[in-house]
mmCIF file of C-alpha atoms in Angstrom:
data_model
loop_
_atom_site.group_PDB
_atom_site.id
_atom_site.type_symbol
_atom_site.label_atom_id
_atom_site.label_comp_id
_atom_site.label_asym_id
_atom_site.label_seq_id
_atom_site.Cartn_x
_atom_site.Cartn_y
_atom_site.Cartn_z
ATOM 1 C CA MET H 1 -23.503 7.800 5.775
ATOM 2 C CA GLY H 2 -25.794 4.634 5.344
ATOM 3 C CA LYS H 3 -26.937 4.690 8.923
ATOM 4 C CA THR H 4 -25.872 7.454 11.125
ATOM 5 C CA SER H 5 -24.667 10.370 9.334
ATOM 6 C CA THR H 6 -26.685 13.609 9.348
ATOM 7 C CA HIS H 7 -24.689 15.384 6.876
ATOM 8 C CA CYS H 8 -22.357 14.699 4.235
ATOM 9 C CA LEU H 9 -20.049 16.319 1.513
ATOM 10 C CA VAL H 10 -21.192 15.691 -2.125
ATOM 11 C CA TYR H 11 -18.827 16.244 -5.010
ATOM 12 C CA ALA H 12 -21.008 17.538 -7.904
ATOM 13 C CA ASN H 13 -20.814 19.077 -11.188
ATOM 14 C CA LEU H 14 -21.404 22.834 -10.876
ATOM 15 C CA ILE H 15 -23.666 23.967 -13.715
ATOM 16 C CA ILE H 16 -24.557 27.840 -13.699
ATOM 17 C CA GLU H 17 -26.716 29.014 -16.413
ATOM 18 C CA GLY H 18 -25.870 25.897 -18.790
ATOM 19 C CA ARG H 19 -22.262 26.426 -18.191
ATOM 20 C CA GLU H 20 -20.394 23.488 -16.581
ATOM 21 C CA TYR H 21 -17.702 24.560 -14.031
ATOM 22 C CA GLY H 22 -16.286 21.004 -13.096
ATOM 23 C CA PHE H 23 -16.751 19.013 -9.857
ATOM 24 C CA HIS H 24 -17.218 21.086 -6.586
ATOM 25 C CA VAL H 25 -17.905 20.171 -2.782
ATOM 26 C CA PHE H 26 -21.259 20.807 -1.277
ATOM 27 C CA MET H 27 -22.353 20.127 2.056
ATOM 28 C CA VAL H 28 -25.718 18.091 2.072
ATOM 29 C CA GLN H 29 -28.014 17.554 5.102
ATOM 30 C CA LEU H 30 -29.248 13.873 4.693
ATOM 31 C CA ARG H 31 -31.640 13.412 7.999
ATOM 32 C CA ASP H 32 -33.995 15.606 10.281
ATOM 33 C CA GLU H 33 -33.994 15.921 13.852
ATOM 34 C CA ASN H 34 -35.690 12.800 14.103
ATOM 35 C CA HIS H 35 -32.882 11.157 12.267
ATOM 36 C CA ARG H 36 -35.376 10.365 9.437
ATOM 37 C CA PRO H 37 -34.106 10.815 5.703
ATOM 38 C CA LEU H 38 -35.042 14.542 4.514
ATOM 39 C CA PRO H 39 -37.203 14.626 1.003
ATOM 40 C CA GLY H 40 -35.397 13.469 -1.849
ATOM 41 C CA VAL H 41 -32.670 12.010 0.124
ATOM 42 C CA GLU H 42 -32.262 8.190 -0.095
ATOM 43 C CA PRO H 43 -29.176 6.949 2.050
ATOM 44 C CA GLY H 44 -28.475 3.128 2.306
ATOM 45 C CA GLU H 45 -25.793 0.801 3.343
ATOM 46 C CA VAL H 46 -24.131 -1.705 0.916
ATOM 47 C CA GLY H 47 -24.218 -4.414 3.280
ATOM 48 C CA PRO H 48 -21.434 -7.191 4.026
ATOM 49 C CA LYS H 49 -18.060 -6.804 2.496
ATOM 50 C CA TYR H 50 -15.675 -9.137 1.735
ATOM 51 C CA GLY H 51 -12.423 -8.398 3.746
ATOM 52 C CA ASP H 52 -13.561 -4.881 5.251
ATOM 53 C CA ASN H 53 -16.841 -5.654 7.027
ATOM 54 C CA GLY H 54 -16.057 -3.535 9.891
ATOM 55 C CA THR H 55 -16.356 -0.485 7.732
ATOM 56 C CA GLU H 56 -19.568 1.033 6.956
ATOM 57 C CA THR H 57 -20.193 1.707 3.542
ATOM 58 C CA GLY H 58 -23.006 3.609 2.164
ATOM 59 C CA PHE H 59 -24.702 5.065 -0.805
ATOM 60 C CA LEU H 60 -26.801 7.883 -1.486
ATOM 61 C CA ARG H 61 -29.139 9.179 -4.260
ATOM 62 C CA LEU H 62 -30.468 12.584 -4.396
ATOM 63 C CA PHE H 63 -33.599 13.706 -6.367
ATOM 64 C CA ASN H 64 -34.469 17.534 -6.876
ATOM 65 C CA VAL H 65 -32.351 18.432 -3.356
ATOM 66 C CA HIS H 66 -31.900 22.036 -2.584
ATOM 67 C CA ILE H 67 -29.344 23.238 -0.295
ATOM 68 C CA PRO H 68 -28.225 27.102 0.233
ATOM 69 C CA ARG H 69 -25.621 28.780 -1.885
ATOM 70 C CA ASN H 70 -23.216 29.009 1.016
ATOM 71 C CA TRP H 71 -23.122 25.519 1.623
ATOM 72 C CA MET H 72 -20.789 25.297 -1.019
ATOM 73 C CA LEU H 73 -17.152 24.938 0.127
ATOM 74 C CA MET H 74 -15.812 28.338 -1.248
ATOM 75 C CA LYS H 75 -12.410 28.378 -0.056
ATOM 76 C CA ASN H 76 -10.596 28.653 -3.473
ATOM 77 C CA GLN H 77 -13.821 29.077 -5.565
ATOM 78 C CA GLN H 78 -16.967 30.892 -4.854
ATOM 79 C CA VAL H 79 -20.582 31.544 -6.567
ATOM 80 C CA LEU H 80 -21.723 35.245 -5.597
ATOM 81 C CA GLU H 81 -25.136 36.246 -4.730
ATOM 82 C CA ASP H 82 -25.736 37.227 -8.087
ATOM 83 C CA GLY H 83 -24.901 34.076 -9.635
ATOM 84 C CA SER H 84 -21.222 34.827 -10.940
ATOM 85 C CA TYR H 85 -18.447 32.572 -10.609
ATOM 86 C CA VAL H 86 -15.357 33.532 -9.030
ATOM 87 C CA LYS H 87 -11.885 30.931 -8.744
ATOM 88 C CA GLU H 88 -8.573 31.611 -7.597
ATOM 89 C CA ASP H 89 -6.276 30.044 -9.936
ATOM 90 C CA LYS H 90 -3.258 29.479 -7.835
ATOM 91 C CA ASN H 91 -5.335 26.837 -5.858
ATOM 92 C CA SER H 92 -7.218 25.324 -8.706
ATOM 93 C CA LYS H 93 -5.882 21.746 -8.189
ATOM 94 C CA ALA H 94 -6.147 21.591 -4.427
ATOM 95 C CA GLN H 95 -9.323 19.626 -4.396
ATOM 96 C CA TYR H 96 -7.212 16.688 -5.749
ATOM 97 C CA GLY H 97 -5.849 16.620 -2.026
ATOM 98 C CA THR H 98 -8.540 14.562 -0.425
ATOM 99 C CA MET H 99 -8.923 11.974 -3.528
ATOM 100 C CA LEU H 100 -5.030 11.330 -3.239
ATOM 101 C CA SER H 101 -5.006 10.955 0.479
ATOM 102 C CA ILE H 102 -7.613 8.315 0.326
ATOM 103 C CA ARG H 103 -5.765 6.535 -2.357
ATOM 104 C CA ALA H 104 -2.715 6.603 -0.051
ATOM 105 C CA GLY H 105 -4.913 5.177 2.762
ATOM 106 C CA LEU H 106 -6.361 2.563 0.819
ATOM 107 C CA VAL H 107 -2.651 1.155 -0.158
ATOM 108 C CA MET H 108 -1.902 0.930 3.248
ATOM 109 C CA GLY H 109 -4.793 -0.314 4.709
ATOM 110 C CA ALA H 110 -4.819 -3.274 1.759
ATOM 111 C CA GLY H 111 -1.478 -4.405 3.652
ATOM 112 C CA TYR H 112 -2.787 -4.078 7.121
ATOM 113 C CA ARG H 113 -5.777 -6.373 6.051
ATOM 114 C CA LEU H 114 -3.787 -8.714 4.184
ATOM 115 C CA ALA H 115 -1.410 -8.741 7.278
ATOM 116 C CA GLN H 116 -4.277 -9.947 9.558
ATOM 117 C CA GLY H 117 -4.896 -12.669 7.401
ATOM 118 C CA VAL H 118 -1.515 -13.729 6.964
ATOM 119 C CA THR H 119 -1.247 -13.674 10.945
ATOM 120 C CA ILE H 120 -4.312 -16.053 11.495
ATOM 121 C CA ALA H 121 -3.139 -18.436 8.890
ATOM 122 C CA VAL H 122 0.309 -18.702 10.270
ATOM 123 C CA ARG H 123 -0.838 -19.205 13.552
ATOM 124 C CA TYR H 124 -2.875 -21.777 12.487
ATOM 125 C CA SER H 125 -0.290 -23.632 10.448
ATOM 126 C CA CYS H 126 2.166 -23.812 13.587
ATOM 127 C CA VAL H 127 -0.530 -25.570 15.751
ATOM 128 C CA ARG H 128 -2.066 -27.567 13.051
ATOM 129 C CA HIS H 129 -0.469 -30.973 12.631
ATOM 130 C CA GLN H 130 -0.589 -33.473 9.645
ATOM 131 C CA GLY H 131 1.859 -36.078 8.308
ATOM 132 C CA PHE H 132 3.862 -38.252 10.834
ATOM 133 C CA THR H 133 7.281 -37.513 11.576
ATOM 134 C CA ASN H 134 8.667 -40.980 11.321
ATOM 135 C CA THR H 135 6.994 -42.882 8.147
ATOM 136 C CA GLN H 136 9.356 -45.819 8.268
ATOM 137 C CA GLY H 137 8.136 -46.900 11.992
ATOM 138 C CA GLU H 138 4.803 -49.065 12.488
ATOM 139 C CA SER H 139 1.686 -46.538 12.112
ATOM 140 C CA ASN H 140 0.120 -45.121 15.255
ATOM 141 C CA ARG H 141 -2.116 -42.612 15.508
ATOM 142 C CA ALA H 142 -0.228 -41.201 18.825
ATOM 143 C CA ASN H 143 2.836 -40.786 17.235
ATOM 144 C CA PRO H 144 3.999 -36.970 16.589
ATOM 145 C CA GLU H 145 3.072 -35.364 13.335
ATOM 146 C CA HIS H 146 4.697 -32.499 11.608
ATOM 147 C CA PRO H 147 3.026 -28.860 12.051
ATOM 148 C CA ILE H 148 2.032 -28.017 8.607
ATOM 149 C CA ILE H 149 3.855 -24.794 8.485
ATOM 150 C CA HIS H 150 6.716 -27.076 7.793
ATOM 151 C CA TYR H 151 5.725 -28.126 4.278
ATOM 152 C CA GLN H 152 7.036 -26.085 1.480
ATOM 153 C CA ASN H 153 3.837 -25.791 -0.477
ATOM 154 C CA GLN H 154 2.072 -24.177 2.924
ATOM 155 C CA GLN H 155 5.366 -21.848 3.311
ATOM 156 C CA TYR H 156 5.133 -20.504 -0.489
ATOM 157 C CA ARG H 157 1.406 -19.837 -0.080
ATOM 158 C CA LEU H 158 1.843 -17.749 3.301
ATOM 159 C CA PHE H 159 5.114 -16.176 2.949
ATOM 160 C CA LYS H 160 4.342 -14.899 -0.612
ATOM 161 C CA GLN H 161 1.344 -13.143 1.187
ATOM 162 C CA LEU H 162 3.263 -11.991 3.932
ATOM 163 C CA SER H 163 6.135 -10.192 1.943
ATOM 164 C CA LEU H 164 3.172 -8.560 -0.268
ATOM 165 C CA ALA H 165 1.607 -7.261 3.158
ATOM 166 C CA TYR H 166 4.981 -5.653 4.106
ATOM 167 C CA ALA H 167 5.404 -4.140 0.682
ATOM 168 C CA PHE H 168 1.960 -2.693 0.476
ATOM 169 C CA VAL H 169 2.347 -1.167 4.101
ATOM 170 C CA PHE H 170 5.797 0.280 3.185
ATOM 171 C CA THR H 171 4.539 1.600 -0.210
ATOM 172 C CA GLY H 172 1.303 3.009 1.623
ATOM 173 C CA LYS H 173 3.823 5.089 3.802
ATOM 174 C CA SER H 174 6.082 6.004 0.887
ATOM 175 C CA ILE H 175 3.065 7.149 -0.813
ATOM 176 C CA SER H 176 1.705 9.242 2.198
ATOM 177 C CA ASP H 177 5.118 10.910 2.446
ATOM 178 C CA LYS H 178 4.993 11.753 -1.507
ATOM 179 C CA PHE H 179 1.324 13.110 -0.772
ATOM 180 C CA GLN H 180 2.551 15.577 2.038
ATOM 181 C CA LYS H 181 5.113 16.749 -0.006
ATOM 182 C CA THR H 182 2.630 17.183 -3.039
ATOM 183 C CA MET H 183 0.045 19.211 -1.138
ATOM 184 C CA GLY H 184 2.708 21.353 0.429
ATOM 185 C CA ASP H 185 4.043 22.340 -3.291
ATOM 186 C CA LEU H 186 0.336 22.935 -4.175
ATOM 187 C CA ALA H 187 0.002 25.313 -1.412
ATOM 188 C CA THR H 188 2.634 27.504 -3.143
ATOM 189 C CA GLY H 189 1.211 27.000 -6.628
ATOM 190 C CA ASP H 190 3.596 24.411 -7.722
ATOM 191 C CA THR H 191 1.672 21.435 -9.525
ATOM 192 C CA SER H 192 4.672 19.779 -11.031
ATOM 193 C CA ASP H 193 4.338 16.681 -8.920
ATOM 194 C CA LEU H 194 0.638 16.189 -9.360
ATOM 195 C CA PRO H 195 0.114 14.077 -12.741
ATOM 196 C CA GLU H 196 2.756 11.718 -11.335
ATOM 197 C CA MET H 197 1.234 11.277 -7.926
ATOM 198 C CA HIS H 198 -2.094 11.023 -9.380
ATOM 199 C CA ALA H 199 -1.318 8.173 -12.064
ATOM 200 C CA THR H 200 1.154 6.331 -9.310
ATOM 201 C CA SER H 201 -1.810 6.409 -6.309
ATOM 202 C CA ALA H 202 -4.409 5.262 -9.000
ATOM 203 C CA GLY H 203 -2.547 2.209 -10.198
ATOM 204 C CA LEU H 204 -1.260 1.176 -6.665
ATOM 205 C CA LYS H 205 -4.939 1.630 -5.201
ATOM 206 C CA ALA H 206 -6.112 -0.930 -7.733
ATOM 207 C CA LEU H 207 -3.089 -3.134 -7.589
ATOM 208 C CA CYS H 208 -2.899 -3.402 -3.864
ATOM 209 C CA THR H 209 -6.545 -3.676 -3.314
ATOM 210 C CA PHE H 210 -6.874 -6.627 -5.732
ATOM 211 C CA GLU H 211 -3.760 -8.336 -4.648
ATOM 212 C CA GLY H 212 -4.883 -7.919 -1.076
ATOM 213 C CA ALA H 213 -8.293 -9.309 -1.589
ATOM 214 C CA SER H 214 -7.008 -12.331 -3.643
ATOM 215 C CA GLY H 215 -4.645 -13.138 -1.093
ATOM 216 C CA LEU H 216 -6.960 -13.285 1.440
ATOM 217 C CA GLY H 217 -8.860 -15.709 -0.380
ATOM 218 C CA LYS H 218 -5.866 -17.801 -0.838
#
């Protein structure tokens, strides 16, 4: 969005004649045919990011931007030409799907990012030598030394993060499976698993991303 996107989906509060109907999804054009931002549209990129610099993360500010009525996503709810609002109750919570899917991906992604850092650190620890193997003999810089992976303190730091990486990946896969089941239930109008899925994914997203970033720093 910060550099290349021409359109985006915006989650915004729908207000009709002063009455709020909650968040809905709208398609918004960002740039013209010359790839310049349209009037009232201010896109940007947040810049370098610790641990995820390969992903473009943009921001967007909108000022008095007008879009056609039919650019609102209206599968489960509609705004008619006369301004009246119509909503299908059986799919009223289906809009949570995208949010839950992103959360599940963040949990698994935190594990993969941490695993990348641990892989680099473990490989380096196997080839980096420090500390003579024979501490009783005469000191000679040509004497063999221990790989630092042999030291318990190094193992504690690395293997702890390695185990967390595995745990995050497996947890992310479990959340993804649970998400698929929840979305299948939502399609039939069953929302019984939604509160648990919402709370679990929100907590795990915060925990795994925080611990993943902390582990990379260590």
